[in-house]
PDB file of C-alpha atoms in Angstrom:
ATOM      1  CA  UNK A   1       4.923   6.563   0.931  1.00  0.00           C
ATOM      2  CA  UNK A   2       3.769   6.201   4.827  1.00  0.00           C
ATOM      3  CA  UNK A   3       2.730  10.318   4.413  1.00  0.00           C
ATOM      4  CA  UNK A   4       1.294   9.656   1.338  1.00  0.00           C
ATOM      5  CA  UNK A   5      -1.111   7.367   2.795  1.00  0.00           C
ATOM      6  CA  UNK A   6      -1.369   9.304   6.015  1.00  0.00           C
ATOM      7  CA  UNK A   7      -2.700  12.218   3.930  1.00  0.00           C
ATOM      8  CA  UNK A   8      -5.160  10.082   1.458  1.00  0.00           C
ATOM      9  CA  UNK A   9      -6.991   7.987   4.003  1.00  0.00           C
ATOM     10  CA  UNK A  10      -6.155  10.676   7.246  1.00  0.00           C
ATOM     11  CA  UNK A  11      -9.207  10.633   8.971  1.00  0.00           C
ATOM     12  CA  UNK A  12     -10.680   8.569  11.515  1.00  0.00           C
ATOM     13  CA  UNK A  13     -13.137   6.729   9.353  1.00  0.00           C
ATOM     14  CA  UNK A  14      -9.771   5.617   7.487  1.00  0.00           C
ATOM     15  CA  UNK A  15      -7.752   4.152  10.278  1.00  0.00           C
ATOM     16  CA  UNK A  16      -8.743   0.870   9.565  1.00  0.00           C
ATOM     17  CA  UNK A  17      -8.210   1.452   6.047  1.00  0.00           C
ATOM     18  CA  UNK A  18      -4.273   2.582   6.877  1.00  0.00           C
ATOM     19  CA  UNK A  19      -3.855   0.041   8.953  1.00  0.00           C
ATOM     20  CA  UNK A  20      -4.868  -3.100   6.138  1.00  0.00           C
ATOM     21  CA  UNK A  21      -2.844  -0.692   3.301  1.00  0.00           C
ATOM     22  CA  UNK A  22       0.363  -0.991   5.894  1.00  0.00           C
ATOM     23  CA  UNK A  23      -0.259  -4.826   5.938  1.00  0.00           C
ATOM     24  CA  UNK A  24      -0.479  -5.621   2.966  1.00  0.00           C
ATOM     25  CA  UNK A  25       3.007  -3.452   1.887  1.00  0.00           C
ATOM     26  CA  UNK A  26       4.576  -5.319   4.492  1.00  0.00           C
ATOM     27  CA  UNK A  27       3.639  -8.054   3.366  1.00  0.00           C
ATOM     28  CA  UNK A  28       4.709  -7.626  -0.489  1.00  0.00           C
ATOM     29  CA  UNK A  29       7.638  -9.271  -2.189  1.00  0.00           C
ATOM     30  CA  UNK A  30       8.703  -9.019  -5.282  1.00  0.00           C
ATOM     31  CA  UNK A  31       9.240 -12.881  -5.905  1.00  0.00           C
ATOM     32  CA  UNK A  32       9.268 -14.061  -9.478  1.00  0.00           C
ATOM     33  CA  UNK A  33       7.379 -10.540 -10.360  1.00  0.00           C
ATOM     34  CA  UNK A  34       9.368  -8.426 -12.623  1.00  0.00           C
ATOM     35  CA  UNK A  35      10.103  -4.645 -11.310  1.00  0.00           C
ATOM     36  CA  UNK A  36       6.983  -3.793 -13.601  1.00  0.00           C
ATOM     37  CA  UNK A  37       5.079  -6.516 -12.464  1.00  0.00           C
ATOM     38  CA  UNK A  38       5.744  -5.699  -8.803  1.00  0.00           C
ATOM     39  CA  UNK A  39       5.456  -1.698  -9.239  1.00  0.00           C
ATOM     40  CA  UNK A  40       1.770  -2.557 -10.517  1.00  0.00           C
ATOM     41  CA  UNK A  41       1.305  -4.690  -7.608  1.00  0.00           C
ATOM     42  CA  UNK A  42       2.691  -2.004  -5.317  1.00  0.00           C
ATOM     43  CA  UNK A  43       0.385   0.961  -6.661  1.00  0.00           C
ATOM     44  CA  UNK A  44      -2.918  -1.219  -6.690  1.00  0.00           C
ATOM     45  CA  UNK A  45      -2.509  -1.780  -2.953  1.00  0.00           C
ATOM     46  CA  UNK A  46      -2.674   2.125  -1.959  1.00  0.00           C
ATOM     47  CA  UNK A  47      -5.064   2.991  -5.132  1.00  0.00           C
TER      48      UNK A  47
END
């Protein structure tokens, strides 16, 4: 996923961008989500 991301936002204008898209997967948990519920949630993040 990180190289993913790397390669989508990789330039400098971006870094910032990389940087709140790292957060906010960090930050993710799954909770009372169901795996399709929290895939969804996963993939609008980096989309």
């Amino acid at each position: 996923m990180w190289d993913f991301l790397k390669q989508t936002y990789s330039n400098d204008k971006n870094v910032s961008k990389i940087l709140q898209v790292e957060e906010e997967l960090l930050n993710l948990q799954q909770g009372d989500q169901s795996p399709a519920q929290y895939f969804a949630s996963l993939k609008s993040i980096y989309e």
